[in-house]
Each structure stands twice: as structure tokens, then as C-alpha cells.
């Protein structure tokens, strides 16, 4: 290799190394971040009700020197740290927990129970790891505030409510996230999971997850006596036929090879064995990668459902409501590749891997859809020893949302802080022009 080829590479590696936080920097903020994690874990709050969580996060960021605005789109928090001219980079954490009863047996396990929006008594647990994301962002915030000589521009940290119910990102945007505050040049987020051991991160260039649509179908029949079916129109029989016919969308209508899932997740009808119900309800989730496939499926579902009801002679057309939907998260491959270097320099080359897209969805896509290129990556959360054991045994560790989900907090939180600082310093050394070459949009097929 000649010097001319070697030099740019060594130079890039040297720059990436300089952007990694030192262990002294990390250790100086770690104990506080870890305390915060334990506090959040024991005091989880449901989506849209993150008042205490938001107040605690806002308080920590304010005392770190950030200019903090609360109640943006509900309980949302926006914290700005201005450091001269340059780019604006957004880093997001979620605030919410889930109605799950914690069964990890950890000394700091949540015992919280609350009344949910329907008035039911439910357990609450940070079963998706958003507590770890908040703790990481607080550690990162401190390091960035103490090292203003290593970056310039505007750092924008946000605490987003209601990620689990897919409404929080939209709420913040509608409340002026990108008009009352600077519009970022790039938006960054991470998510902890058990698919990698703690200490590692994974990058997914391009499509990160799926478009997700939630549908509720109500089929109307004619109720009556179970022994006199000729006087009724049985919605359960219509629902059964509809469920089977819906299976042909993916198997017969969508082009083979396209990512498509149509799942009927629940069916509810009837009260007693000898009564024919007058209605049946079912709930569906639809997952896709491509917009045209998504539209094809969303058009096929009502066509099939209405036709099955008509075939049975139902007097009233079924109702089909799409009550929730979110687009997939897209990582511009060039941006993901740019950020691989600082992550490798900070965590070690063998600690950064490339991962396949995943199926669960996320409302981070709302930020990207405002024209802000995004970098969404995964943070390993599994205890490395348990990870190896489960791999050898061919079993899987508890996934996010499980009552047993328990990230190996120490190495995962360390890696989270290190990764965030490395990524932010890299982006906050780039000019807005340099970042504008990255795209928020998935190229059309
Ligand atoms: Zn979740
Ligand atoms: Zn989550």
C-alpha cells in the first residue's frame, strides 16, 4: 500500500479515535447515570402518563446546563445545548413503560401498579428498556456538556412520551418540535435488546424495521337461538371464513419474496354456547417493507371482508378501521457507514456488527419523515455469559416486553453512553452541508 492510500485511512481512524470518550470521562458520569437507571426502573409510568419520569429527566438535563422545555406534545422534554455555529443533532430517548408484571426477581424489580386509561388495575414495568435509554442520555448529556472543546453546533436531546402506543413522536411534532426548536440535520436513537450481548452495538443500513398497521374489523350478523340457525346470520361463521380468506393475501396476491405479514391477533364474539351472536370483532396487524405492498394489502383486506359478509347475506357491511399505523424506520446506508467508524473506534472493531431488519415497529419514523435523516441502531443488552449459553443450547433469551426482560445494565449502560458520545461528536464536527447529502427517504423501487 502506498502512503497516499494509507494516509486518508489512518487520518480517519485517528479522528474517530479522538471522538471516543475516555474511560475517565465515562466513569465520571457513570455512577449518577446508574443511580438514575435504578430509580427509573423502580418507578415506571405508562404511555402518556410519564409526568414524574419527564420531570426527573428534565431536572437532570437542566442541572447539566441544558436549556430545557417541558410538556412538549404531552409529557415530552426538549433540552438544547448550544455550542457555536454548526449542525444540529437530535438524540432521542423514550419515557414510557409497559403494563407488564415484572418477574425478573431483581432486587430493584418494579412493584408498581396503577389504573390504566380504562380504569383497570395493571402492573407497570420498564420491560422495553426505555429506563436504560434515559440513563444513557443523562450520562451522555453530562459528558457533552463538559467537553465543549470536542464539538460545535447544537445538541438537542429529547425525551419522547408514548412510544409504546405510537403517538408520542407525532404529538411532539404537532406541538412544534421542529418549529419552536431548531430542526435537526440528523436524528439519532438507540434501542437495547437481547439479540446482542451487552457491550456491543449493531447497525442496520437501509430498512431497519417494518411498516405496521393495526386494524379492527367488526362483522355484523343477526343474533338468535343456537338451535335455530335458519333464523340468524352467524357472524362467527363469517369471521372464520374471513380469517381463512385473509391468509390468501400473502400466499396468493403479494408477489413471492416481498416482506408481508397479515396476522389476526384476536377474535371476539359470543357469550354462550347456545346463542348465535349478532357481531364478531377481530384485530389484525399488517407488516410490510414497501409502500406499494402495504397499500395492496390494506386494499385487499376490506375487499375480502366485505365480500365474505355479502356472501353470507349479512344485512350490514362490516366496518374496517385502521386505528394505528406507523412507517418503517429508514437508515440512510451512507450515514450508517459513516457512523460505523466512530463506533468501532470507541467500542472496539469486534463490538460493532451489522444486523438484519427486525419486525417490531417504532415511531422514530415520524422524525425521519419530517425530512431529517436518521440513524437508529441497536444496543446489546444480554448478559454475555447467558447469551453464549443460550446460543449453545439453541434457545432464546427473553425479548423486550417480556416480564423476564432484564438487560445486563452495567456493560449495556457503559456501551450506550460511549456509543452515543462517539456518534454525537462525529456528527457535531460535520458541517450542515456535509450532513445534507444524507437522505431521510428510502429510494423508491
Ligand atoms: Zn417496546
Ligand atoms: Zn422500546
Short mmCIF file of C-alpha atoms and ligand atoms in Angstrom, two decimals:
data_model
loop_
_atom_site.label_atom_id
_atom_site.label_comp_id
_atom_site.label_asym_id
_atom_site.label_seq_id
_atom_site.Cartn_x
_atom_site.Cartn_y
_atom_site.Cartn_z
CA UNK A 1 0.00 0.00 0.00
CA UNK A 2 1.31 3.43 -0.86
CA UNK A 3 1.35 6.32 1.57
CA UNK A 4 -1.25 8.19 -0.41
CA UNK A 5 -3.71 5.32 0.14
CA UNK A 6 -2.71 4.72 3.71
CA UNK A 7 -2.89 8.32 4.86
CA UNK A 8 -6.62 9.08 4.50
CA UNK A 9 -7.42 5.83 6.25
CA UNK A 10 -5.09 6.47 9.19
CA UNK A 11 -6.33 10.01 9.38
CA UNK A 12 -9.96 8.89 9.53
CA UNK A 13 -9.15 6.28 12.17
CA UNK A 14 -7.26 8.87 14.20
CA UNK A 15 -10.19 11.30 14.04
CA UNK A 16 -12.62 8.54 15.03
CA UNK A 17 -10.39 7.61 17.99
CA UNK A 18 -10.26 11.20 19.17
CA UNK A 19 -14.06 11.29 19.23
CA UNK A 20 -14.38 8.30 21.55
CA UNK A 21 -14.97 9.31 25.18
CA UNK A 22 -12.12 8.41 27.51
CA UNK A 23 -12.79 5.95 30.31
CA UNK A 24 -12.17 8.80 32.74
CA UNK A 25 -14.97 10.81 31.11
CA UNK A 26 -17.34 7.83 31.22
CA UNK A 27 -16.54 6.87 34.81
CA UNK A 28 -17.04 10.45 35.98
CA UNK A 29 -20.72 10.32 34.95
CA UNK A 30 -21.46 6.61 35.29
CA UNK A 31 -22.44 6.32 39.00
CA UNK A 32 -25.09 9.03 38.61
CA UNK A 33 -26.42 7.53 35.39
CA UNK A 34 -26.65 4.12 37.06
CA UNK A 35 -28.48 5.55 40.09
CA UNK A 36 -30.91 7.21 37.70
CA UNK A 37 -31.45 3.86 35.97
CA UNK A 38 -32.31 2.13 39.26
CA UNK A 39 -34.71 4.92 40.21
CA UNK A 40 -36.47 4.86 36.83
CA UNK A 41 -36.67 1.08 36.83
CA UNK A 42 -38.46 1.05 40.18
CA UNK A 43 -40.82 3.88 39.23
CA UNK A 44 -42.12 3.13 35.73
CA UNK A 45 -45.04 5.04 34.22
CA UNK A 46 -47.43 4.06 31.43
CA UNK A 47 -47.52 5.69 27.98
CA UNK A 48 -48.83 9.24 28.08
CA UNK A 49 -48.58 9.37 31.89
CA UNK A 50 -44.81 9.87 32.23
CA UNK A 51 -45.13 13.02 34.38
CA UNK A 52 -42.66 12.06 37.14
CA UNK A 53 -40.24 10.44 34.68
CA UNK A 54 -40.25 13.52 32.45
CA UNK A 55 -39.77 15.84 35.43
CA UNK A 56 -36.79 13.82 36.67
CA UNK A 57 -35.18 13.74 33.23
CA UNK A 58 -35.79 17.47 32.72
CA UNK A 59 -34.25 18.20 36.14
CA UNK A 60 -31.07 16.22 35.38
CA UNK A 61 -30.64 17.86 31.96
CA UNK A 62 -31.27 21.33 33.37
CA UNK A 63 -28.63 20.86 36.05
CA UNK A 64 -26.21 19.64 33.36
CA UNK A 65 -26.54 23.09 31.78
CA UNK A 66 -29.14 22.43 29.10
CA UNK A 67 -31.93 24.82 28.18
CA UNK A 68 -34.96 22.61 28.93
CA UNK A 69 -38.58 22.90 27.80
CA UNK A 70 -41.15 20.55 29.30
CA UNK A 71 -44.60 19.42 28.20
CA UNK A 72 -43.87 19.36 24.50
CA UNK A 73 -46.59 17.16 22.99
CA UNK A 74 -47.81 15.91 26.36
CA UNK A 75 -45.02 14.96 28.75
CA UNK A 76 -42.24 15.46 26.15
CA UNK A 77 -38.92 17.06 27.12
CA UNK A 78 -36.65 19.08 24.82
CA UNK A 79 -33.15 20.01 26.03
CA UNK A 80 -30.82 22.19 23.98
CA UNK A 81 -27.12 22.79 24.42
CA UNK A 82 -25.78 25.45 22.05
CA UNK A 83 -22.09 25.49 21.34
CA UNK A 84 -21.36 27.88 18.48
CA UNK A 85 -22.15 27.55 14.80
CA UNK A 86 -22.56 24.15 13.19
CA UNK A 87 -25.04 21.34 12.77
CA UNK A 88 -28.00 20.49 14.98
CA UNK A 89 -28.13 16.86 16.07
CA UNK A 90 -31.11 15.28 17.82
CA UNK A 91 -30.74 12.34 20.21
CA UNK A 92 -33.95 10.77 21.42
CA UNK A 93 -34.96 8.61 24.35
CA UNK A 94 -38.43 7.30 25.12
CA UNK A 95 -40.05 7.87 28.51
CA UNK A 96 -42.72 5.18 28.80
CA UNK A 97 -43.04 1.74 30.37
CA UNK A 98 -45.48 -1.13 29.78
CA UNK A 99 -48.41 -2.81 31.56
CA UNK A 100 -46.33 -5.91 32.36
CA UNK A 101 -45.79 -7.58 35.74
CA UNK A 102 -42.05 -7.81 36.38
CA UNK A 103 -40.86 -11.35 37.16
CA UNK A 104 -37.10 -10.86 36.88
CA UNK A 105 -36.54 -11.35 40.62
CA UNK A 106 -34.06 -8.45 40.57
CA UNK A 107 -33.60 -6.58 43.85
CA UNK A 108 -34.71 -3.42 42.05
CA UNK A 109 -37.69 -5.03 40.27
CA UNK A 110 -40.75 -2.84 39.81
CA UNK A 111 -43.72 -3.45 42.10
CA UNK A 112 -45.75 -0.59 40.69
CA UNK A 113 -49.45 -0.99 39.90
CA UNK A 114 -51.71 1.74 38.54
CA UNK A 115 -55.12 2.26 36.99
CA UNK A 116 -54.83 2.32 33.21
CA UNK A 117 -56.85 4.51 30.83
CA UNK A 118 -59.76 2.03 31.00
CA UNK A 119 -59.72 2.06 34.81
CA UNK A 120 -58.21 -1.42 35.11
CA UNK A 121 -55.63 -2.16 37.80
CA UNK A 122 -52.42 -3.05 35.91
CA UNK A 123 -48.80 -3.75 36.78
CA UNK A 124 -46.14 -1.47 35.26
CA UNK A 125 -42.62 -2.41 34.21
CA UNK A 126 -39.83 -0.93 32.12
CA UNK A 127 -39.96 -4.11 30.02
CA UNK A 128 -38.65 -2.42 26.87
CA UNK A 129 -35.51 -0.88 28.40
CA UNK A 130 -36.51 2.78 27.99
CA UNK A 131 -35.14 3.33 31.52
CA UNK A 132 -31.70 2.33 30.22
CA UNK A 133 -32.07 4.74 27.28
CA UNK A 134 -32.87 7.60 29.67
CA UNK A 135 -29.95 6.76 31.94
CA UNK A 136 -27.61 6.66 28.93
CA UNK A 137 -28.81 10.01 27.63
CA UNK A 138 -28.20 11.63 31.04
CA UNK A 139 -24.61 10.29 31.11
CA UNK A 140 -24.08 11.40 27.52
CA UNK A 141 -25.55 14.84 28.27
CA UNK A 142 -23.05 15.36 31.10
CA UNK A 143 -20.05 14.30 29.02
CA UNK A 144 -21.07 16.52 26.09
CA UNK A 145 -21.60 19.49 28.41
CA UNK A 146 -18.14 19.02 29.96
CA UNK A 147 -16.31 18.62 26.64
CA UNK A 148 -17.45 21.55 24.55
CA UNK A 149 -14.00 21.78 23.01
CA UNK A 150 -14.57 18.47 21.19
CA UNK A 151 -17.63 19.56 19.19
CA UNK A 152 -19.58 22.55 17.94
CA UNK A 153 -23.16 23.23 16.89
CA UNK A 154 -26.38 22.47 18.75
CA UNK A 155 -27.15 19.32 20.67
CA UNK A 156 -30.86 18.61 21.00
CA UNK A 157 -31.83 15.87 23.46
CA UNK A 158 -35.46 14.81 23.57
CA UNK A 159 -37.47 12.66 25.96
CA UNK A 160 -40.38 11.31 23.97
CA UNK A 161 -43.59 10.10 25.60
CA UNK A 162 -45.89 7.29 24.45
CA UNK A 163 -43.61 5.34 22.13
CA UNK A 164 -45.33 2.05 23.02
CA UNK A 165 -48.70 3.36 21.91
CA UNK A 166 -47.24 5.02 18.77
CA UNK A 167 -48.38 8.56 19.42
CA UNK A 168 -45.60 10.38 21.23
CA UNK A 169 -43.38 11.35 18.30
CA UNK A 170 -46.36 12.63 16.34
CA UNK A 171 -47.55 14.57 19.40
CA UNK A 172 -44.19 16.30 19.81
CA UNK A 173 -44.02 17.22 16.12
CA UNK A 174 -47.58 18.63 16.19
CA UNK A 175 -46.59 20.67 19.24
CA UNK A 176 -43.84 22.36 17.26
CA UNK A 177 -40.79 20.17 17.90
CA UNK A 178 -39.22 21.30 14.62
CA UNK A 179 -40.66 24.84 14.52
CA UNK A 180 -40.38 26.07 18.12
CA UNK A 181 -36.94 24.45 18.34
CA UNK A 182 -34.20 24.11 15.69
CA UNK A 183 -34.85 21.48 13.05
CA UNK A 184 -32.04 18.92 13.32
CA UNK A 185 -29.75 17.90 10.45
CA UNK A 186 -29.64 14.30 11.70
CA UNK A 187 -31.70 12.41 14.31
CA UNK A 188 -30.17 9.58 16.36
CA UNK A 189 -31.68 6.94 18.65
CA UNK A 190 -30.68 3.56 20.02
CA UNK A 191 -32.65 0.63 21.41
CA UNK A 192 -31.48 -2.01 23.85
CA UNK A 193 -32.33 -5.65 23.16
CA UNK A 194 -31.19 -9.18 23.99
CA UNK A 195 -30.24 -10.01 20.43
CA UNK A 196 -26.63 -8.99 21.10
CA UNK A 197 -24.51 -9.26 24.24
CA UNK A 198 -24.08 -6.14 26.36
CA UNK A 199 -21.02 -4.16 25.26
CA UNK A 200 -21.89 -4.49 21.59
CA UNK A 201 -23.94 -2.46 19.14
CA UNK A 202 -25.44 -3.41 15.81
CA UNK A 203 -26.05 -1.29 12.75
CA UNK A 204 -28.71 -1.94 10.11
CA UNK A 205 -28.06 0.15 7.00
CA UNK A 206 -31.23 0.81 4.96
CA UNK A 207 -34.55 -0.57 6.20
CA UNK A 208 -34.39 -1.10 9.99
CA UNK A 209 -37.90 -2.42 10.70
CA UNK A 210 -41.39 -2.67 9.21
CA UNK A 211 -44.36 -0.51 8.35
CA UNK A 212 -47.01 -1.51 10.88
CA UNK A 213 -50.78 -1.12 10.58
CA UNK A 214 -53.36 -2.08 13.20
CA UNK A 215 -56.90 -2.84 12.02
CA UNK A 216 -60.14 -3.58 13.79
CA UNK A 217 -62.82 -5.44 11.83
CA UNK A 218 -66.41 -5.73 13.05
CA UNK A 219 -68.68 -8.20 11.26
CA UNK A 220 -72.42 -7.72 11.75
CA UNK A 221 -74.74 -10.74 11.60
CA UNK A 222 -78.16 -11.43 13.06
CA UNK A 223 -78.33 -12.97 16.53
CA UNK A 224 -80.68 -15.71 17.71
CA UNK A 225 -81.09 -19.15 19.22
CA UNK A 226 -78.21 -21.58 18.70
CA UNK A 227 -80.74 -24.30 17.86
CA UNK A 228 -82.44 -22.17 15.19
CA UNK A 229 -79.60 -21.07 12.89
CA UNK A 230 -82.03 -20.59 9.98
CA UNK A 231 -83.40 -17.50 11.76
CA UNK A 232 -79.93 -15.94 12.12
CA UNK A 233 -76.89 -14.80 10.16
CA UNK A 234 -73.96 -16.20 12.10
CA UNK A 235 -71.07 -13.67 12.32
CA UNK A 236 -68.74 -16.32 13.80
CA UNK A 237 -69.01 -18.43 10.65
CA UNK A 238 -68.42 -15.30 8.54
CA UNK A 239 -65.40 -14.39 10.71
CA UNK A 240 -63.96 -17.91 10.35
CA UNK A 241 -64.27 -17.79 6.57
CA UNK A 242 -62.86 -14.24 6.51
CA UNK A 243 -59.80 -15.25 8.57
CA UNK A 244 -59.01 -18.09 6.18
CA UNK A 245 -59.62 -15.93 3.11
CA UNK A 246 -57.29 -13.23 4.52
CA UNK A 247 -54.48 -15.80 4.52
CA UNK A 248 -54.58 -15.79 0.72
CA UNK A 249 -53.47 -12.14 0.56
CA UNK A 250 -49.87 -13.03 1.39
CA UNK A 251 -49.92 -16.51 -0.16
CA UNK A 252 -51.75 -15.67 -3.43
CA UNK A 253 -51.81 -11.92 -4.06
CA UNK A 254 -48.48 -10.50 -2.89
CA UNK A 255 -45.50 -11.17 -5.14
CA UNK A 256 -43.37 -14.00 -3.70
CA UNK A 257 -40.30 -12.63 -1.97
CA UNK A 258 -41.91 -9.41 -0.74
CA UNK A 259 -41.98 -8.97 3.05
CA UNK A 260 -45.63 -9.22 4.12
CA UNK A 261 -47.40 -10.36 7.29
CA UNK A 262 -51.14 -10.40 7.92
CA UNK A 263 -51.92 -11.66 11.42
CA UNK A 264 -55.35 -11.92 13.02
CA UNK A 265 -54.33 -11.46 16.63
CA UNK A 266 -57.72 -11.77 18.30
CA UNK A 267 -61.30 -12.74 17.59
CA UNK A 268 -64.07 -11.87 19.98
CA UNK A 269 -67.67 -12.98 19.59
CA UNK A 270 -70.48 -14.53 21.53
CA UNK A 271 -71.28 -15.12 25.17
CA UNK A 272 -72.82 -18.59 25.43
CA UNK A 273 -72.82 -21.90 23.55
CA UNK A 274 -76.48 -21.81 22.55
CA UNK A 275 -76.66 -18.20 21.44
CA UNK A 276 -75.72 -17.04 17.97
CA UNK A 277 -74.07 -13.65 18.40
CA UNK A 278 -75.01 -10.61 16.37
CA UNK A 279 -71.45 -9.43 15.83
CA UNK A 280 -67.84 -10.58 15.75
CA UNK A 281 -64.77 -8.41 16.16
CA UNK A 282 -61.19 -9.15 15.20
CA UNK A 283 -57.88 -7.33 15.41
CA UNK A 284 -55.17 -7.51 12.79
CA UNK A 285 -51.58 -6.43 12.42
CA UNK A 286 -50.08 -5.91 8.98
CA UNK A 287 -46.31 -5.65 8.47
CA UNK A 288 -44.51 -4.69 5.27
CA UNK A 289 -41.31 -3.13 3.94
CA UNK A 290 -42.64 -1.45 0.79
CA UNK A 291 -45.35 1.18 0.48
CA UNK A 292 -46.89 -0.40 -2.63
CA UNK A 293 -47.15 -3.81 -0.93
CA UNK A 294 -48.65 -2.11 2.13
CA UNK A 295 -51.30 -0.36 0.01
CA UNK A 296 -52.04 -3.59 -1.85
CA UNK A 297 -52.72 -5.42 1.44
CA UNK A 298 -54.70 -2.56 3.00
CA UNK A 299 -56.94 -2.60 -0.09
CA UNK A 300 -57.32 -6.40 -0.15
CA UNK A 301 -58.50 -6.68 3.48
CA UNK A 302 -61.76 -4.69 3.09
CA UNK A 303 -62.42 -6.23 -0.32
CA UNK A 304 -62.26 -9.78 1.10
CA UNK A 305 -64.03 -8.93 4.37
CA UNK A 306 -66.96 -7.21 2.68
CA UNK A 307 -67.30 -9.94 0.07
CA UNK A 308 -67.41 -12.70 2.73
CA UNK A 309 -70.14 -10.83 4.62
CA UNK A 310 -72.10 -10.29 1.41
CA UNK A 311 -71.71 -13.98 0.52
CA UNK A 312 -73.35 -14.88 3.84
CA UNK A 313 -76.20 -12.45 3.26
CA UNK A 314 -75.23 -10.07 6.07
CA UNK A 315 -77.55 -7.06 6.06
CA UNK A 316 -74.91 -4.61 7.21
CA UNK A 317 -71.46 -4.16 5.73
CA UNK A 318 -68.55 -4.90 8.09
CA UNK A 319 -66.60 -1.92 9.43
CA UNK A 320 -62.85 -1.94 8.92
CA UNK A 321 -60.91 0.66 10.94
CA UNK A 322 -57.19 1.27 10.63
CA UNK A 323 -56.74 2.69 14.11
CA UNK A 324 -52.96 2.83 14.31
CA UNK A 325 -50.16 2.92 11.79
CA UNK A 326 -46.51 3.75 11.64
CA UNK A 327 -43.93 3.77 8.88
CA UNK A 328 -40.73 1.82 8.95
CA UNK A 329 -37.51 3.37 10.23
CA UNK A 330 -35.04 4.02 7.45
CA UNK A 331 -31.29 4.42 7.99
CA UNK A 332 -29.54 6.09 5.07
CA UNK A 333 -26.84 3.46 4.31
CA UNK A 334 -24.19 6.15 3.73
CA UNK A 335 -24.92 7.73 7.11
CA UNK A 336 -24.84 4.32 8.83
CA UNK A 337 -21.47 3.61 7.22
CA UNK A 338 -20.10 7.00 8.28
CA UNK A 339 -21.00 6.27 11.90
CA UNK A 340 -19.55 2.77 11.91
CA UNK A 341 -16.01 4.20 12.19
CA UNK A 342 -16.54 6.21 15.42
CA UNK A 343 -18.48 3.31 16.96
CA UNK A 344 -15.70 0.86 16.14
CA UNK A 345 -13.07 3.24 17.45
CA UNK A 346 -14.98 3.76 20.69
CA UNK A 347 -16.18 0.23 21.45
CA UNK A 348 -13.72 -1.96 19.52
CA UNK A 349 -13.96 -3.29 15.97
CA UNK A 350 -15.35 -6.66 17.10
CA UNK A 351 -18.09 -4.95 19.12
CA UNK A 352 -19.87 -3.41 16.12
CA UNK A 353 -21.82 -5.78 13.91
CA UNK A 354 -24.27 -5.48 11.03
CA UNK A 355 -27.78 -6.78 11.67
CA UNK A 356 -30.81 -7.72 9.58
CA UNK A 357 -34.00 -5.63 9.75
CA UNK A 358 -36.37 -6.51 12.59
CA UNK A 359 -40.19 -6.85 12.68
CA UNK A 360 -41.25 -4.71 15.69
CA UNK A 361 -42.18 -1.15 14.78
CA UNK A 362 -41.27 2.24 16.25
CA UNK A 363 -42.49 5.81 15.90
CA UNK A 364 -38.98 7.27 15.44
CA UNK A 365 -40.01 7.21 11.76
CA UNK A 366 -42.15 10.34 12.38
CA UNK A 367 -38.99 12.38 12.96
CA UNK A 368 -37.33 10.98 9.84
CA UNK A 369 -40.47 11.69 7.78
CA UNK A 370 -40.09 15.38 8.54
CA UNK A 371 -37.06 15.21 6.25
CA UNK A 372 -34.47 14.51 8.95
CA UNK A 373 -32.06 11.67 8.06
CA UNK A 374 -31.98 9.15 10.87
CA UNK A 375 -29.52 6.78 12.48
CA UNK A 376 -31.31 4.20 14.63
CA UNK A 377 -29.11 1.43 16.00
CA UNK A 378 -29.28 -1.44 18.47
CA UNK A 379 -27.53 -1.68 21.79
CA UNK A 380 -26.70 -5.16 23.08
CA UNK A 381 -28.37 -5.87 26.42
CA UNK A 382 -27.81 -9.57 27.08
CA UNK A 383 -25.58 -10.86 29.85
CA UNK A 384 -22.63 -12.09 27.70
CA UNK A 385 -22.41 -15.41 29.57
CA UNK A 386 -26.14 -16.14 29.32
CA UNK A 387 -26.02 -15.08 25.68
CA UNK A 388 -23.34 -17.70 24.91
CA UNK A 389 -25.20 -20.38 26.90
CA UNK A 390 -28.47 -19.75 25.11
CA UNK A 391 -26.71 -19.72 21.74
CA UNK A 392 -25.08 -23.08 22.52
CA UNK A 393 -28.40 -24.53 23.71
CA UNK A 394 -30.31 -23.12 20.74
CA UNK A 395 -32.72 -21.23 22.99
CA UNK A 396 -33.65 -17.56 23.03
CA UNK A 397 -33.29 -15.08 25.88
CA UNK A 398 -36.45 -13.18 26.96
CA UNK A 399 -37.27 -10.49 24.41
CA UNK A 400 -38.31 -6.89 25.03
CA UNK A 401 -41.82 -6.71 26.57
CA UNK A 402 -41.28 -9.99 28.44
CA UNK A 403 -41.84 -9.99 32.25
CA UNK A 404 -38.32 -11.51 32.38
CA UNK A 405 -36.58 -8.86 30.24
CA UNK A 406 -33.56 -7.71 32.24
CA UNK A 407 -30.68 -6.04 30.41
CA UNK A 408 -27.21 -6.56 31.88
CA UNK A 409 -27.31 -2.95 33.00
CA UNK A 410 -23.66 -2.32 33.81
CA UNK A 411 -21.99 -3.17 30.47
CA UNK A 412 -25.05 -2.11 28.45
CA UNK A 413 -25.23 1.33 30.06
CA UNK A 414 -21.48 1.85 29.66
CA UNK A 415 -21.67 0.91 25.97
CA UNK A 416 -24.75 3.08 25.48
CA UNK A 417 -23.03 6.19 26.82
CA UNK A 418 -19.81 5.51 24.90
CA UNK A 419 -21.69 4.88 21.65
CA UNK A 420 -23.85 7.99 21.96
CA UNK A 421 -20.93 10.30 22.71
CA UNK A 422 -18.89 8.87 19.83
CA UNK A 423 -21.77 9.27 17.36
CA UNK A 424 -22.66 12.78 18.57
CA UNK A 425 -19.07 14.02 18.47
CA UNK A 426 -18.69 12.68 14.95
CA UNK A 427 -21.86 14.39 13.71
CA UNK A 428 -21.23 17.59 15.68
CA UNK A 429 -17.91 18.00 13.90
CA UNK A 430 -19.57 17.90 10.47
CA UNK A 431 -20.93 20.98 8.76
CA UNK A 432 -24.67 21.08 7.93
CA UNK A 433 -23.69 20.86 4.24
CA UNK A 434 -21.76 17.68 4.84
CA UNK A 435 -24.81 16.15 6.53
CA UNK A 436 -27.30 17.37 3.94
CA UNK A 437 -26.03 14.79 1.49
CA UNK A 438 -27.71 12.13 3.63
CA UNK A 439 -31.29 11.23 2.88
CA UNK A 440 -34.36 10.72 5.03
CA UNK A 441 -36.12 8.91 2.24
CA UNK A 442 -35.99 5.33 1.19
CA UNK A 443 -35.16 5.19 -2.52
CA UNK A 444 -38.27 4.16 -4.49
CA UNK A 445 -38.23 0.70 -6.01
ZN1 LIG B 1 -41.37 -1.62 23.32
ZN1 LIG B 2 -38.91 0.20 23.15
#
